[in-house]
Structure formats: structure tokens, C-alpha cells
Tab-separated table of C-alpha atoms in Angstrom:
chain	number	residue	atom	x	y	z
A	29	MET	CA	0.000	0.000	0.000
A	30	THR	CA	2.890	2.331	0.829
A	31	ARG	CA	4.380	1.610	-2.571
A	32	ALA	CA	1.052	2.403	-4.234
A	33	LEU	CA	0.756	5.704	-2.378
A	34	SER	CA	4.289	6.712	-3.309
A	35	THR	CA	3.608	5.784	-6.923
A	36	ASN	CA	0.439	7.901	-6.986
A	37	THR	CA	2.295	10.800	-5.371
A	38	MET	CA	5.058	10.620	-7.972
A	39	GLU	CA	2.508	10.498	-10.797
A	40	SER	CA	0.584	13.519	-9.487
A	41	THR	CA	3.815	15.429	-8.944
A	42	SER	CA	4.985	14.666	-12.466
A	43	LEU	CA	1.715	15.989	-13.860
A	44	GLN	CA	1.852	19.345	-12.035
A	45	PRO	CA	4.748	20.992	-13.935
A	46	ALA	CA	3.027	20.270	-17.257
A	47	SER	CA	0.073	22.503	-16.364
A	48	ALA	CA	2.296	25.497	-15.601
A	49	PRO	CA	3.842	25.790	-19.103
A	50	ALA	CA	0.404	25.209	-20.633
A	51	GLY	CA	-1.117	27.989	-18.526
A	52	LYS	CA	1.759	30.314	-19.338
A	53	PHE	CA	1.415	29.576	-23.050
A	54	LEU	CA	-2.327	30.266	-22.941
A	55	SER	CA	-1.789	33.533	-21.060
A	56	SER	CA	0.909	34.579	-23.531
A	57	PHE	CA	-1.331	33.715	-26.480
A	58	LEU	CA	-4.277	35.686	-25.090
A	59	ILE	CA	-2.172	38.745	-24.240
A	60	ILE	CA	-0.492	38.772	-27.658
A	61	THR	CA	-3.829	38.283	-29.457
A	62	VAL	CA	-5.549	41.096	-27.543
A	63	THR	CA	-2.535	43.374	-28.046
A	64	ILE	CA	-2.518	42.770	-31.804
A	65	CYS	CA	-6.265	43.458	-32.022
A	66	ILE	CA	-5.844	46.709	-30.092
A	67	LEU	CA	-2.924	47.808	-32.265
A	68	ILE	CA	-4.785	47.048	-35.487
A	69	SER	CA	-8.018	48.777	-34.440
A	70	PRO	CA	-7.020	52.479	-34.798
A	71	GLY	CA	-5.544	51.992	-38.257
A	72	TYR	CA	-8.370	49.762	-39.443
A	73	ILE	CA	-11.054	52.201	-38.292
A	74	PHE	CA	-9.093	55.180	-39.643
A	75	PHE	CA	-8.991	53.773	-43.180
A	76	SER	CA	-12.458	52.179	-43.007
A	77	GLU	CA	-14.057	55.518	-42.176
A	78	ARG	CA	-12.409	56.907	-45.333
A	79	GLY	CA	-13.311	54.019	-47.621
A	80	GLY	CA	-9.794	52.584	-47.816
A	81	ILE	CA	-6.664	54.302	-49.083
A	82	GLY	CA	-8.335	55.928	-52.071
A	83	PHE	CA	-8.792	59.179	-50.159
A	84	ILE	CA	-5.110	60.036	-50.681
A	85	GLU	CA	-5.195	59.674	-54.469
A	86	GLY	CA	-4.717	62.800	-56.554
A	87	VAL	CA	-3.986	65.131	-53.638
A	88	THR	CA	-1.154	67.605	-53.184
A	89	VAL	CA	1.644	67.039	-50.699
A	90	LYS	CA	0.164	69.503	-48.207
A	91	GLN	CA	-3.239	67.892	-48.530
A	92	LEU	CA	-1.681	64.477	-47.991
A	93	LEU	CA	0.055	65.648	-44.818
A	94	HIS	CA	-3.213	67.061	-43.523
A	95	LEU	CA	-5.102	63.871	-44.320
A	96	ILE	CA	-2.712	61.448	-42.609
A	97	PHE	CA	-1.572	63.438	-39.551
A	98	PRO	CA	-4.515	62.121	-37.432
A	99	PHE	CA	-3.308	58.558	-38.076
A	100	PHE	CA	-0.085	59.209	-36.178
A	101	GLY	CA	-1.966	60.908	-33.367
A	102	LEU	CA	-4.202	57.869	-32.909
A	103	TYR	CA	-1.233	55.551	-32.639
A	104	ALA	CA	0.716	57.920	-30.411
A	105	PHE	CA	-2.071	57.765	-27.829
A	106	THR	CA	-2.449	54.003	-28.256
A	107	LEU	CA	1.253	53.518	-27.521
A	108	VAL	CA	1.119	55.898	-24.544
A	109	TRP	CA	-1.725	53.775	-23.196
A	110	GLY	CA	0.522	50.740	-23.627
A	111	GLN	CA	3.199	52.516	-21.609
A	112	ILE	CA	0.750	53.064	-18.754
A	113	ILE	CA	-0.537	49.482	-18.758
A	114	ILE	CA	2.934	47.940	-18.848
A	115	GLY	CA	4.220	50.315	-16.186
A	116	THR	CA	1.360	49.703	-13.773
A	117	CYS	CA	1.113	45.940	-14.299
A	118	LYS	CA	4.788	45.106	-14.881
A	119	PRO	CA	5.076	42.576	-11.977
A	120	LEU	CA	2.203	40.552	-13.449
A	121	ILE	CA	3.346	40.851	-17.066
A	122	LYS	CA	6.952	40.029	-16.156
A	123	LYS	CA	5.886	36.575	-14.962
A	124	ILE	CA	4.792	35.784	-18.514
A	125	PHE	CA	7.193	37.994	-20.496
A	126	PRO	CA	10.481	38.364	-18.543
A	127	GLY	CA	11.887	40.752	-21.153
A	128	ILE	CA	8.996	43.213	-20.920
A	129	GLY	CA	11.270	45.945	-19.561
A	130	ARG	CA	13.216	46.170	-22.808
A	131	PHE	CA	9.999	46.159	-24.834
A	132	HIS	CA	8.615	48.891	-22.566
A	133	ARG	CA	11.546	51.178	-23.374
A	134	LEU	CA	11.342	50.426	-27.105
A	135	GLU	CA	7.610	51.093	-27.174
A	136	GLY	CA	8.182	54.398	-25.395
A	137	ILE	CA	10.522	55.460	-28.191
A	138	PHE	CA	7.896	54.619	-30.825
A	139	ALA	CA	5.241	56.491	-28.839
A	140	PHE	CA	7.496	59.548	-28.895
A	141	ILE	CA	8.207	59.211	-32.635
A	142	PHE	CA	4.505	58.990	-33.510
A	143	ALA	CA	3.682	61.841	-31.135
A	144	LEU	CA	6.349	64.004	-32.789
A	145	ILE	CA	5.310	63.163	-36.356
A	146	HIS	CA	1.686	64.061	-35.571
A	147	PRO	CA	2.184	67.861	-35.174
A	148	VAL	CA	5.062	67.990	-37.663
A	149	LEU	CA	2.729	66.795	-40.432
A	150	LEU	CA	0.117	69.326	-39.371
A	151	ILE	CA	2.696	72.135	-39.423
A	152	GLY	CA	3.801	70.981	-42.876
A	153	SER	CA	0.241	71.148	-44.181
A	154	LEU	CA	-0.793	74.451	-42.587
A	155	GLY	CA	2.451	76.365	-42.285
A	156	ALA	CA	4.242	77.357	-39.096
A	157	VAL	CA	2.490	80.734	-38.716
A	158	THR	CA	-1.022	79.303	-38.927
A	159	TYR	CA	-0.099	76.502	-36.556
A	160	LEU	CA	1.540	78.707	-33.926
A	161	LYS	CA	-1.472	81.024	-33.911
A	162	TYR	CA	-3.819	78.034	-33.590
A	163	GLU	CA	-5.921	79.472	-36.405
A	164	PHE	CA	-6.917	76.003	-37.600
A	165	VAL	CA	-9.332	75.560	-34.668
A	166	GLY	CA	-12.044	77.683	-33.115
A	167	PRO	CA	-11.335	79.932	-30.113
A	168	ASN	CA	-12.939	77.471	-27.688
A	169	LYS	CA	-10.754	74.617	-28.991
A	170	LYS	CA	-7.346	76.267	-28.657
A	171	ILE	CA	-6.913	75.053	-25.093
A	172	PHE	CA	-7.047	71.453	-26.307
A	173	VAL	CA	-4.262	72.119	-28.818
A	174	LEU	CA	-2.190	73.562	-25.981
A	175	LEU	CA	-2.800	70.416	-23.928
A	176	GLY	CA	-1.423	68.346	-26.790
A	177	VAL	CA	1.706	70.500	-27.017
A	178	THR	CA	2.207	70.229	-23.250
A	179	ALA	CA	1.861	66.450	-23.445
A	180	LEU	CA	4.510	66.305	-26.175
A	181	LEU	CA	6.944	68.349	-24.073
A	182	LEU	CA	6.390	66.058	-21.086
A	183	LEU	CA	6.870	63.028	-23.316
A	184	ILE	CA	10.207	64.434	-24.462
A	185	VAL	CA	11.262	64.619	-20.805
A	186	THR	CA	10.174	61.064	-19.953
A	187	VAL	CA	11.745	59.506	-23.055
A	188	THR	CA	15.003	61.422	-22.575
A	189	THR	CA	15.298	60.410	-18.917
A	190	ALA	CA	14.549	56.778	-19.796
A	191	LEU	CA	17.308	56.764	-22.415
A	192	LEU	CA	19.804	58.457	-20.074
A	193	MET	CA	18.769	56.698	-16.854
A	194	ARG	CA	22.249	55.194	-16.387
A	195	LEU	CA	23.767	58.627	-15.850
A	196	PRO	CA	24.768	59.096	-12.181
A	197	TRP	CA	22.526	62.109	-11.563
A	198	LEU	CA	19.520	60.340	-13.122
A	199	GLN	CA	19.815	56.896	-11.547
A	200	LYS	CA	17.756	57.907	-8.501
A	201	ARG	CA	15.554	60.453	-10.257
A	202	TRP	CA	14.444	58.993	-13.583
A	203	LYS	CA	11.647	56.868	-12.080
A	204	LYS	CA	10.094	59.902	-10.390
A	205	LEU	CA	10.324	61.874	-13.631
A	206	HIS	CA	8.790	58.915	-15.451
A	207	TYR	CA	5.552	59.389	-13.509
A	208	ALA	CA	4.909	62.309	-15.871
A	209	ASN	CA	3.626	59.681	-18.320
A	210	TYR	CA	0.395	59.617	-16.331
A	211	ALA	CA	-0.039	63.330	-16.987
A	212	VAL	CA	0.804	62.717	-20.657
A	213	PHE	CA	-1.939	60.105	-20.882
A	214	ILE	CA	-4.557	62.384	-19.308
A	215	LEU	CA	-3.589	65.392	-21.436
A	216	VAL	CA	-3.568	63.425	-24.691
A	217	PHE	CA	-6.891	61.793	-23.847
A	218	ILE	CA	-8.533	65.202	-23.334
A	219	HIS	CA	-6.763	66.579	-26.429
A	220	SER	CA	-7.829	63.746	-28.732
A	221	TRP	CA	-11.341	63.381	-27.313
A	222	ASN	CA	-12.149	67.041	-27.986
A	223	LEU	CA	-10.241	67.564	-31.246
A	224	GLY	CA	-10.087	64.143	-32.868
A	225	THR	CA	-12.734	63.899	-35.572
A	226	ASP	CA	-11.923	60.197	-35.895
A	227	ILE	CA	-13.000	59.599	-32.305
A	228	GLN	CA	-16.203	61.605	-32.283
A	229	GLY	CA	-19.030	59.418	-33.547
A	230	SER	CA	-16.844	56.447	-34.513
A	231	PRO	CA	-16.104	53.078	-32.873
A	232	LEU	CA	-12.813	54.561	-31.680
A	233	GLN	CA	-14.654	56.377	-28.906
A	234	TYR	CA	-15.334	53.001	-27.279
A	235	LEU	CA	-11.683	52.030	-27.610
A	236	TRP	CA	-10.732	55.362	-26.025
A	237	MET	CA	-13.146	54.658	-23.150
A	238	PHE	CA	-11.514	51.258	-22.702
A	239	PHE	CA	-8.109	52.935	-22.631
A	240	ALA	CA	-9.276	55.359	-19.939
A	241	VAL	CA	-10.896	52.698	-17.729
A	242	SER	CA	-8.051	50.183	-18.031
A	243	ALA	CA	-5.411	52.851	-17.384
A	244	GLY	CA	-7.356	53.995	-14.325
A	245	LEU	CA	-7.622	50.448	-12.972
A	246	GLY	CA	-3.945	49.852	-13.652
A	247	THR	CA	-3.046	53.021	-11.771
A	248	LEU	CA	-5.174	51.941	-8.786
A	249	TYR	CA	-3.427	48.560	-8.833
A	250	ARG	CA	-0.043	50.255	-8.773
A	251	ILE	CA	-1.085	52.475	-5.861
A	252	TRP	CA	-2.343	49.407	-3.991
A	253	ARG	CA	0.977	47.623	-4.571
A	254	ALA	CA	2.858	50.658	-3.261
A	255	ILE	CA	0.700	50.751	-0.116
A	256	VAL	CA	1.192	47.029	0.553
A	257	LYS	CA	4.931	47.329	-0.040
A	258	ARG	CA	5.193	50.269	2.342
A	259	ARG	CA	3.199	48.529	5.069
A	260	THR	CA	5.321	45.398	4.712
A	261	ALA	CA	8.508	47.447	4.974
A	262	MET	CA	7.205	49.291	8.044
A	263	SER	CA	6.204	46.009	9.719
A	264	ALA	CA	9.624	44.524	9.038
A	265	GLN	CA	11.297	47.673	10.359
A	266	SER	CA	9.181	47.582	13.532
A	267	ALA	CA	9.993	43.914	14.089
A	268	THR	CA	13.703	44.572	13.622
A	269	ALA	CA	13.629	47.536	15.989
A	270	SER	CA	11.887	45.531	18.726
A	271	GLU	CA	14.341	42.620	18.634
A	272	PRO	CA	17.203	44.277	20.619
A	273	THR	CA	14.759	45.419	23.317
A	274	ASN	CA	13.346	41.945	23.742
A	275	SER	CA	16.796	40.383	23.852
A	276	LEU	CA	17.822	42.646	26.760
A	277	ASN	CA	14.860	41.615	28.904
A	278	PRO	CA	15.698	38.518	31.011
A	279	PRO	CA	13.251	35.649	30.740
A	280	ASN	CA	10.732	35.313	33.539
A	281	SER	CA	11.586	32.512	35.938
């Protein structure tokens, strides 16, 4: 009977490791599939709303720049959302994708590139004077353009600090500066929601709502982790501080 029990134990133990790789593979597959769908959505909706790529045929260079600049804005915000989700949920994602940190930095660079191309194309289509005077929007919309410019400046700071984080004076500061990405997300959301014609009245508004809700939940999760970590550290510190006092007290006879 003992031999039978040991045999059953060995069989059950041998079956357990197999479920872990299978679960990890399924999680990886689901995350990658959802990510691809999210990344495809802005571009698919952008071109679908315009009937394909035919809308760029027979146009001048300036007209072309004006027609495609929203495309880069849509993807800039999508990638900024990705930055927030990865940053807030990194401990969970790292269990499935150990190299997520490197991808996070690379994605941040692409978010910056798309965010920079977005206004550059608009300036190229309108001219610098018209752009700087914000004459391409109504008086009540100028504030939303300014929010977009502010977000771009903050993004320049976060990307630069991430690239130079190994410098001695940035090693202890770059993470704090990186929190500006949350402000970037909020500013770009307000900017695109109020100015983006592709979002107003299109399926993208639901994707934008999903971005806002998921980023908010991710931020709450990160705050919760910080609170738990702080409480754990304080408990450990209190236990360590009480040990010398207890060791000095003689045991009761």
C-alpha cells in the first residue's frame, strides 16, 4: 500500500509541472492576441471611415500631410496607453514575459516618434504661422491644442530620462520623472477626445473609453501595490527595531 501511495504521489507530482507551461502559453497567447487586435483597431477604423486608401489619391503634398496626420496621433495615444498598462502591471506581465522591460523602453521610443510626427505633419500642411497662432481651430478649442503641445513636451522629458537613466545624476531620479507619463496620458486623452474627428461618432470612442478605464484600474493597482509594499517594509522595520529590546529583557523565571 505504501508503494502504491508513493507511486500515486510521484505520478501527481509529475503531472503538475506540465500545467504550468500550458497555462503560461495560454496567457501569452491571449495577451499577444488582444494586443494585436488593439494595435490594429485604430488603423483599421481610420482607413475604413475613409473608404480605404483611395482618399489620398490625386492630392497635393500639403493635402496628404493634412489627411494622414490624425493617423499618427491615434497611434501615439495608443502607444502611450501601452506605456501606462505595462508600467502599472509590470510585476504581473513580467511573470509571462520576462523581457517586458526592454519592450517597454522600445515602445516608449515609438510612442514619442509617432507623437512628434503628428504635429510635424500638421505644421507641414498648414504652415508654421497658422499653426503657432492656432488658427486652424475655433477659439474654444485652442486650449485642447495647448494640452497636446504640453503632453509632447512632457513626453520628451520622460523619453530622454529613460534613455539616459544610467547617468549618475539620473539613476535615482528617472523613475520619479517617469511618472509624468500619467499626466501625458490624461492630457492626450482630453486633447484627442475634444479635437479628434476620428473619435467623435466612430467606434474609436469606445476604444478610447476602454483605454481610460483600463489605465485607471492599472493606476489603482499600482497604488495598492505601493501601499502594501510600504506597510510590509514598516512592519519589518518595527519587528527589527523591537528585537534588541526583547533580547535585553531577562526571561521570567
